[in-house]
mmCIF file with all atom_site columns, C-alpha atoms and ligand atoms in Angstrom:
data_model
loop_
_atom_site.group_PDB
_atom_site.id
_atom_site.type_symbol
_atom_site.label_atom_id
_atom_site.label_alt_id
_atom_site.label_comp_id
_atom_site.label_asym_id
_atom_site.label_entity_id
_atom_site.label_seq_id
_atom_site.pdbx_PDB_ins_code
_atom_site.Cartn_x
_atom_site.Cartn_y
_atom_site.Cartn_z
_atom_site.occupancy
_atom_site.B_iso_or_equiv
_atom_site.pdbx_formal_charge
_atom_site.auth_seq_id
_atom_site.auth_comp_id
_atom_site.auth_asym_id
_atom_site.auth_atom_id
_atom_site.pdbx_PDB_model_num
ATOM   1   C  CA  . UNK E 1 1   ? 110.417 111.679 117.922 1.00 0.00 ? 24  UNK E CA  1
ATOM   2   C  CA  . UNK E 1 2   ? 106.686 110.840 118.069 1.00 0.00 ? 25  UNK E CA  1
ATOM   3   C  CA  . UNK E 1 3   ? 105.219 107.313 117.954 1.00 0.00 ? 26  UNK E CA  1
ATOM   4   C  CA  . UNK E 1 4   ? 103.979 107.752 114.431 1.00 0.00 ? 27  UNK E CA  1
ATOM   5   C  CA  . UNK E 1 5   ? 107.261 108.726 113.044 1.00 0.00 ? 28  UNK E CA  1
ATOM   6   C  CA  . UNK E 1 6   ? 108.926 105.900 114.924 1.00 0.00 ? 29  UNK E CA  1
ATOM   7   C  CA  . UNK E 1 7   ? 106.343 103.457 113.544 1.00 0.00 ? 30  UNK E CA  1
ATOM   8   C  CA  . UNK E 1 8   ? 107.010 104.650 110.018 1.00 0.00 ? 31  UNK E CA  1
ATOM   9   C  CA  . UNK E 1 9   ? 110.836 104.149 110.310 1.00 0.00 ? 32  UNK E CA  1
ATOM   10  C  CA  . UNK E 1 10  ? 110.147 100.732 111.795 1.00 0.00 ? 33  UNK E CA  1
ATOM   11  C  CA  . UNK E 1 11  ? 108.069 99.637  108.847 1.00 0.00 ? 34  UNK E CA  1
ATOM   12  C  CA  . UNK E 1 12  ? 110.674 101.039 106.400 1.00 0.00 ? 35  UNK E CA  1
ATOM   13  C  CA  . UNK E 1 13  ? 113.404 99.123  108.141 1.00 0.00 ? 36  UNK E CA  1
ATOM   14  C  CA  . UNK E 1 14  ? 111.343 96.005  108.148 1.00 0.00 ? 37  UNK E CA  1
ATOM   15  C  CA  . UNK E 1 15  ? 110.608 96.231  104.510 1.00 0.00 ? 38  UNK E CA  1
ATOM   16  C  CA  . UNK E 1 16  ? 114.238 96.923  103.753 1.00 0.00 ? 39  UNK E CA  1
ATOM   17  C  CA  . UNK E 1 17  ? 115.206 93.892  105.757 1.00 0.00 ? 40  UNK E CA  1
ATOM   18  C  CA  . UNK E 1 18  ? 112.884 91.624  103.985 1.00 0.00 ? 41  UNK E CA  1
ATOM   19  C  CA  . UNK E 1 19  ? 114.110 92.719  100.458 1.00 0.00 ? 42  UNK E CA  1
ATOM   20  C  CA  . UNK E 1 20  ? 117.752 92.463  101.508 1.00 0.00 ? 43  UNK E CA  1
ATOM   21  C  CA  . UNK E 1 21  ? 117.103 88.922  102.762 1.00 0.00 ? 44  UNK E CA  1
ATOM   22  C  CA  . UNK E 1 22  ? 115.323 87.987  99.665  1.00 0.00 ? 45  UNK E CA  1
ATOM   23  C  CA  . UNK E 1 23  ? 118.341 89.301  97.572  1.00 0.00 ? 46  UNK E CA  1
ATOM   24  C  CA  . UNK E 1 24  ? 120.720 87.389  99.641  1.00 0.00 ? 47  UNK E CA  1
ATOM   25  C  CA  . UNK E 1 25  ? 118.740 84.235  99.535  1.00 0.00 ? 48  UNK E CA  1
ATOM   26  C  CA  . UNK E 1 26  ? 118.940 84.367  95.732  1.00 0.00 ? 49  UNK E CA  1
ATOM   27  C  CA  . UNK E 1 27  ? 122.641 83.582  95.662  1.00 0.00 ? 50  UNK E CA  1
ATOM   28  C  CA  . UNK E 1 28  ? 123.700 83.049  99.257  1.00 0.00 ? 51  UNK E CA  1
ATOM   29  C  CA  . UNK E 1 29  ? 122.983 80.885  102.058 1.00 0.00 ? 52  UNK E CA  1
ATOM   30  C  CA  . UNK E 1 30  ? 122.640 81.766  105.803 1.00 0.00 ? 53  UNK E CA  1
ATOM   31  C  CA  . UNK E 1 31  ? 125.638 80.697  107.867 1.00 0.00 ? 54  UNK E CA  1
ATOM   32  C  CA  . UNK E 1 32  ? 124.071 78.245  110.344 1.00 0.00 ? 55  UNK E CA  1
ATOM   33  C  CA  . UNK E 1 33  ? 126.945 78.754  112.790 1.00 0.00 ? 56  UNK E CA  1
ATOM   34  C  CA  . UNK E 1 34  ? 127.170 82.529  112.771 1.00 0.00 ? 57  UNK E CA  1
ATOM   35  C  CA  . UNK E 1 35  ? 123.770 84.315  113.148 1.00 0.00 ? 58  UNK E CA  1
ATOM   36  C  CA  . UNK E 1 36  ? 123.435 87.307  110.659 1.00 0.00 ? 59  UNK E CA  1
ATOM   37  C  CA  . UNK E 1 37  ? 126.283 85.941  108.494 1.00 0.00 ? 60  UNK E CA  1
ATOM   38  C  CA  . UNK E 1 38  ? 125.763 84.922  104.907 1.00 0.00 ? 61  UNK E CA  1
ATOM   39  C  CA  . UNK E 1 39  ? 127.863 82.769  102.478 1.00 0.00 ? 62  UNK E CA  1
ATOM   40  C  CA  . UNK E 1 40  ? 127.830 83.191  98.624  1.00 0.00 ? 63  UNK E CA  1
ATOM   41  C  CA  . UNK E 1 41  ? 127.121 79.791  97.233  1.00 0.00 ? 64  UNK E CA  1
ATOM   42  C  CA  . UNK E 1 42  ? 130.105 78.498  95.356  1.00 0.00 ? 65  UNK E CA  1
ATOM   43  C  CA  . UNK E 1 43  ? 129.112 77.571  91.756  1.00 0.00 ? 66  UNK E CA  1
ATOM   44  C  CA  . UNK E 1 44  ? 128.905 73.766  91.348  1.00 0.00 ? 67  UNK E CA  1
ATOM   45  C  CA  . UNK E 1 45  ? 131.313 72.182  88.969  1.00 0.00 ? 68  UNK E CA  1
ATOM   46  C  CA  . UNK E 1 46  ? 130.164 68.709  87.795  1.00 0.00 ? 69  UNK E CA  1
ATOM   47  C  CA  . UNK E 1 47  ? 133.802 67.685  87.306  1.00 0.00 ? 70  UNK E CA  1
ATOM   48  C  CA  . UNK E 1 48  ? 133.738 67.690  83.607  1.00 0.00 ? 71  UNK E CA  1
ATOM   49  C  CA  . UNK E 1 49  ? 136.925 68.605  81.764  1.00 0.00 ? 72  UNK E CA  1
ATOM   50  C  CA  . UNK E 1 50  ? 137.448 69.625  78.229  1.00 0.00 ? 73  UNK E CA  1
ATOM   51  C  CA  . UNK E 1 51  ? 137.441 73.155  76.666  1.00 0.00 ? 74  UNK E CA  1
ATOM   52  C  CA  . UNK E 1 52  ? 133.671 74.036  77.013  1.00 0.00 ? 75  UNK E CA  1
ATOM   53  C  CA  . UNK E 1 53  ? 133.290 72.704  80.417  1.00 0.00 ? 76  UNK E CA  1
ATOM   54  C  CA  . UNK E 1 54  ? 136.450 74.438  81.838  1.00 0.00 ? 77  UNK E CA  1
ATOM   55  C  CA  . UNK E 1 55  ? 135.293 77.708  80.111  1.00 0.00 ? 78  UNK E CA  1
ATOM   56  C  CA  . UNK E 1 56  ? 131.981 77.319  81.910  1.00 0.00 ? 79  UNK E CA  1
ATOM   57  C  CA  . UNK E 1 57  ? 133.779 76.615  85.220  1.00 0.00 ? 80  UNK E CA  1
ATOM   58  C  CA  . UNK E 1 58  ? 135.794 79.676  84.651  1.00 0.00 ? 81  UNK E CA  1
ATOM   59  C  CA  . UNK E 1 59  ? 132.777 81.828  84.102  1.00 0.00 ? 82  UNK E CA  1
ATOM   60  C  CA  . UNK E 1 60  ? 131.230 80.600  87.204  1.00 0.00 ? 83  UNK E CA  1
ATOM   61  C  CA  . UNK E 1 61  ? 134.187 81.346  89.236  1.00 0.00 ? 84  UNK E CA  1
ATOM   62  C  CA  . UNK E 1 62  ? 134.232 84.899  87.763  1.00 0.00 ? 85  UNK E CA  1
ATOM   63  C  CA  . UNK E 1 63  ? 130.569 85.113  88.799  1.00 0.00 ? 86  UNK E CA  1
ATOM   64  C  CA  . UNK E 1 64  ? 131.451 84.047  92.291  1.00 0.00 ? 87  UNK E CA  1
ATOM   65  C  CA  . UNK E 1 65  ? 134.020 86.793  92.627  1.00 0.00 ? 88  UNK E CA  1
ATOM   66  C  CA  . UNK E 1 66  ? 131.661 89.337  91.420  1.00 0.00 ? 89  UNK E CA  1
ATOM   67  C  CA  . UNK E 1 67  ? 128.968 88.231  93.826  1.00 0.00 ? 90  UNK E CA  1
ATOM   68  C  CA  . UNK E 1 68  ? 131.368 88.182  96.929  1.00 0.00 ? 91  UNK E CA  1
ATOM   69  C  CA  . UNK E 1 69  ? 131.611 91.953  97.374  1.00 0.00 ? 92  UNK E CA  1
ATOM   70  C  CA  . UNK E 1 70  ? 127.853 92.307  96.593  1.00 0.00 ? 93  UNK E CA  1
ATOM   71  C  CA  . UNK E 1 71  ? 127.111 89.747  99.361  1.00 0.00 ? 94  UNK E CA  1
ATOM   72  C  CA  . UNK E 1 72  ? 129.341 91.599  101.800 1.00 0.00 ? 95  UNK E CA  1
ATOM   73  C  CA  . UNK E 1 73  ? 127.678 94.794  101.008 1.00 0.00 ? 96  UNK E CA  1
ATOM   74  C  CA  . UNK E 1 74  ? 124.144 93.524  101.352 1.00 0.00 ? 97  UNK E CA  1
ATOM   75  C  CA  . UNK E 1 75  ? 125.192 91.649  104.557 1.00 0.00 ? 98  UNK E CA  1
ATOM   76  C  CA  . UNK E 1 76  ? 126.572 94.814  106.123 1.00 0.00 ? 99  UNK E CA  1
ATOM   77  C  CA  . UNK E 1 77  ? 123.340 96.809  105.291 1.00 0.00 ? 100 UNK E CA  1
ATOM   78  C  CA  . UNK E 1 78  ? 121.285 94.026  106.763 1.00 0.00 ? 101 UNK E CA  1
ATOM   79  C  CA  . UNK E 1 79  ? 123.356 94.054  109.904 1.00 0.00 ? 102 UNK E CA  1
ATOM   80  C  CA  . UNK E 1 80  ? 122.889 97.757  110.248 1.00 0.00 ? 103 UNK E CA  1
ATOM   81  C  CA  . UNK E 1 81  ? 119.142 97.483  109.764 1.00 0.00 ? 104 UNK E CA  1
ATOM   82  C  CA  . UNK E 1 82  ? 118.859 94.761  112.456 1.00 0.00 ? 105 UNK E CA  1
ATOM   83  C  CA  . UNK E 1 83  ? 120.879 96.940  114.784 1.00 0.00 ? 106 UNK E CA  1
ATOM   84  C  CA  . UNK E 1 84  ? 118.537 99.855  114.114 1.00 0.00 ? 107 UNK E CA  1
ATOM   85  C  CA  . UNK E 1 85  ? 115.565 97.603  114.705 1.00 0.00 ? 108 UNK E CA  1
ATOM   86  C  CA  . UNK E 1 86  ? 117.159 96.516  117.961 1.00 0.00 ? 109 UNK E CA  1
ATOM   87  C  CA  . UNK E 1 87  ? 117.481 100.110 118.983 1.00 0.00 ? 110 UNK E CA  1
ATOM   88  C  CA  . UNK E 1 88  ? 113.869 100.677 118.263 1.00 0.00 ? 111 UNK E CA  1
ATOM   89  C  CA  . UNK E 1 89  ? 113.076 97.881  120.741 1.00 0.00 ? 112 UNK E CA  1
ATOM   90  C  CA  . UNK E 1 90  ? 115.265 99.408  123.320 1.00 0.00 ? 113 UNK E CA  1
ATOM   91  C  CA  . UNK E 1 91  ? 113.779 102.934 122.690 1.00 0.00 ? 114 UNK E CA  1
ATOM   92  C  CA  . UNK E 1 92  ? 117.097 104.236 121.727 1.00 0.00 ? 115 UNK E CA  1
ATOM   93  C  CA  . UNK E 1 93  ? 116.329 104.733 117.921 1.00 0.00 ? 116 UNK E CA  1
ATOM   94  C  CA  . UNK E 1 94  ? 117.459 107.956 116.313 1.00 0.00 ? 117 UNK E CA  1
ATOM   95  C  CA  . UNK E 1 95  ? 120.134 108.606 118.873 1.00 0.00 ? 118 UNK E CA  1
ATOM   96  C  CA  . UNK E 1 96  ? 123.747 109.097 117.747 1.00 0.00 ? 119 UNK E CA  1
ATOM   97  C  CA  . UNK E 1 97  ? 125.920 106.265 119.145 1.00 0.00 ? 120 UNK E CA  1
ATOM   98  C  CA  . UNK E 1 98  ? 128.890 108.642 119.554 1.00 0.00 ? 121 UNK E CA  1
ATOM   99  C  CA  . UNK E 1 99  ? 127.514 111.864 120.949 1.00 0.00 ? 122 UNK E CA  1
ATOM   100 C  CA  . UNK E 1 100 ? 124.100 110.617 122.065 1.00 0.00 ? 123 UNK E CA  1
ATOM   101 C  CA  . UNK E 1 101 ? 122.427 113.458 120.461 1.00 0.00 ? 124 UNK E CA  1
ATOM   102 C  CA  . UNK E 1 102 ? 119.366 112.930 118.410 1.00 0.00 ? 125 UNK E CA  1
ATOM   103 C  CA  . UNK E 1 103 ? 119.978 112.257 114.585 1.00 0.00 ? 126 UNK E CA  1
ATOM   104 C  CA  . UNK E 1 104 ? 117.796 114.507 112.532 1.00 0.00 ? 127 UNK E CA  1
ATOM   105 C  CA  . UNK E 1 105 ? 114.665 113.024 110.954 1.00 0.00 ? 128 UNK E CA  1
ATOM   106 C  CA  . UNK E 1 106 ? 115.910 114.385 107.714 1.00 0.00 ? 129 UNK E CA  1
ATOM   107 C  CA  . UNK E 1 107 ? 118.892 112.193 107.903 1.00 0.00 ? 130 UNK E CA  1
ATOM   108 C  CA  . UNK E 1 108 ? 117.005 109.235 109.046 1.00 0.00 ? 131 UNK E CA  1
ATOM   109 C  CA  . UNK E 1 109 ? 114.746 109.443 106.079 1.00 0.00 ? 132 UNK E CA  1
ATOM   110 C  CA  . UNK E 1 110 ? 117.640 109.165 103.835 1.00 0.00 ? 133 UNK E CA  1
ATOM   111 C  CA  . UNK E 1 111 ? 119.107 106.286 105.760 1.00 0.00 ? 134 UNK E CA  1
ATOM   112 C  CA  . UNK E 1 112 ? 116.939 104.901 108.414 1.00 0.00 ? 135 UNK E CA  1
ATOM   113 C  CA  . UNK E 1 113 ? 119.671 102.552 109.637 1.00 0.00 ? 136 UNK E CA  1
ATOM   114 C  CA  . UNK E 1 114 ? 122.028 105.587 110.501 1.00 0.00 ? 137 UNK E CA  1
ATOM   115 C  CA  . UNK E 1 115 ? 124.090 105.002 113.645 1.00 0.00 ? 138 UNK E CA  1
ATOM   116 C  CA  . UNK E 1 116 ? 125.628 108.388 113.894 1.00 0.00 ? 139 UNK E CA  1
ATOM   117 C  CA  . UNK E 1 117 ? 124.401 112.026 113.459 1.00 0.00 ? 140 UNK E CA  1
ATOM   118 C  CA  . UNK E 1 118 ? 125.697 113.943 110.473 1.00 0.00 ? 141 UNK E CA  1
ATOM   119 C  CA  . UNK E 1 119 ? 128.544 115.635 112.509 1.00 0.00 ? 142 UNK E CA  1
ATOM   120 C  CA  . UNK E 1 120 ? 129.952 112.408 113.918 1.00 0.00 ? 143 UNK E CA  1
ATOM   121 C  CA  . UNK E 1 121 ? 129.756 110.693 110.564 1.00 0.00 ? 144 UNK E CA  1
ATOM   122 C  CA  . UNK E 1 122 ? 132.016 113.376 109.264 1.00 0.00 ? 145 UNK E CA  1
HETATM 123 ZN ZN1 . ZN  Q 2 .   ? 126.774 112.416 116.947 1.00 0.00 ? 229 ZN  Q ZN1 1
#
């Protein structure tokens, strides 16, 4: 892979990283103890009781359980992107982690954070 192509992938990964972090920040908080880990904010409940308040609380719990898998997914993608950026630093980018063969540019264009070549992925 030439320098120009590598630079393009690096920029693409950095942009993705930024937008993933922005998305996560909108409803989750960075875990201070575990680097790279995020926690979905639990909706605040002001302690009110009564039909309307409880209904609202139930809605928020539902929203929370909808957000959890989204958070998990975004976090996973972010982790993979960080790993890919690490690999660029170490000069290992675009190499399959299983068979050590180069991953095709075509595949990297579709998913720049790919860890494995097409063959090993299957
Ligand atoms: Zn492979």
